[in-house]
Amino acid sequence: MNYRLRLRGDWDQLKGKLQQAYTQLTDEDLTYVEGKGHELVGRLQAKLGKRKRQIVKMLNAL
């Protein structure tokens, strides 16, 4: 199934929110390059042990 990642706002602010909620995430884990959201999702899946759908939903809710 294909899930769409829709990041809104300043990535640095969103990254800060994620690091507060998940203290195990590093700056490297949260590196985001426009057009390569699938890489970010993959890193977060591996680090947080969640499904792709859950990661995308979490990021889109920020």
One Martini backbone bead per residue (centre of mass of N, CA, C, O) as a GRO file, in nm:
protein
   62
    1MET     BB    1   0.099   0.034   0.019
    2ASN     BB    2   0.041   0.384  -0.034
    3TYR     BB    3   0.198   0.653   0.134
    4ARG     BB    4   0.161   0.995   0.216
    5LEU     BB    5   0.389   1.251   0.256
    6ARG     BB    6   0.301   1.556   0.462
    7LEU     BB    7   0.490   1.820   0.512
    8ARG     BB    8   0.458   2.085   0.754
    9GLY     BB    9   0.667   2.328   0.767
   10ASP     BB   10   0.932   2.338   0.974
   11TRP     BB   11   1.162   2.095   1.008
   12ASP     BB   12   1.308   2.181   1.271
   13GLN     BB   13   1.051   2.178   1.444
   14LEU     BB   14   0.962   1.887   1.388
   15LYS     BB   15   1.223   1.756   1.487
   16GLY     BB   16   1.199   1.855   1.779
   17LYS     BB   17   0.938   1.702   1.844
   18LEU     BB   18   1.051   1.419   1.793
   19GLN     BB   19   1.288   1.436   2.004
   20GLN     BB   20   1.099   1.467   2.247
   21ALA     BB   21   0.931   1.201   2.201
   22TYR     BB   22   1.216   1.064   2.075
   23THR     BB   23   1.521   1.045   2.224
   24GLN     BB   24   1.667   0.828   2.022
   25LEU     BB   25   1.681   1.044   1.815
   26THR     BB   26   1.873   1.166   1.563
   27ASP     BB   27   1.985   1.376   1.329
   28GLU     BB   28   2.033   1.149   1.125
   29ASP     BB   29   1.749   1.020   1.139
   30LEU     BB   30   1.625   1.333   1.061
   31THR     BB   31   1.702   1.339   0.775
   32TYR     BB   32   1.581   1.569   0.517
   33VAL     BB   33   1.491   1.520   0.172
   34GLU     BB   34   1.359   1.638  -0.084
   35GLY     BB   35   1.195   1.351  -0.225
   36LYS     BB   36   1.309   1.148   0.040
   37GLY     BB   37   1.096   1.033   0.254
   38HIS     BB   38   1.146   0.723   0.247
   39GLU     BB   39   1.410   0.736   0.409
   40LEU     BB   40   1.298   0.849   0.669
   41VAL     BB   41   1.090   0.629   0.720
   42GLY     BB   42   1.292   0.393   0.733
   43ARG     BB   43   1.453   0.494   0.978
   44LEU     BB   44   1.209   0.511   1.174
   45GLN     BB   45   1.126   0.220   1.160
   46ALA     BB   46   1.390   0.102   1.274
   47LYS     BB   47   1.401   0.273   1.543
   48LEU     BB   48   1.076   0.233   1.638
   49GLY     BB   49   0.911  -0.024   1.532
   50LYS     BB   50   0.727   0.069   1.292
   51ARG     BB   51   0.507   0.122   1.065
   52LYS     BB   52   0.469   0.301   0.791
   53ARG     BB   53   0.185   0.408   0.850
   54GLN     BB   54   0.257   0.521   1.132
   55ILE     BB   55   0.477   0.719   1.047
   56VAL     BB   56   0.317   0.889   0.844
   57LYS     BB   57   0.095   0.973   1.039
   58MET     BB   58   0.279   1.114   1.243
   59LEU     BB   59   0.406   1.323   1.046
   60ASN     BB   60   0.132   1.448   0.938
   61ALA     BB   61   0.045   1.551   1.239
   62LEU     BB   62   0.269   1.788   1.280
   0.00000   0.00000   0.00000
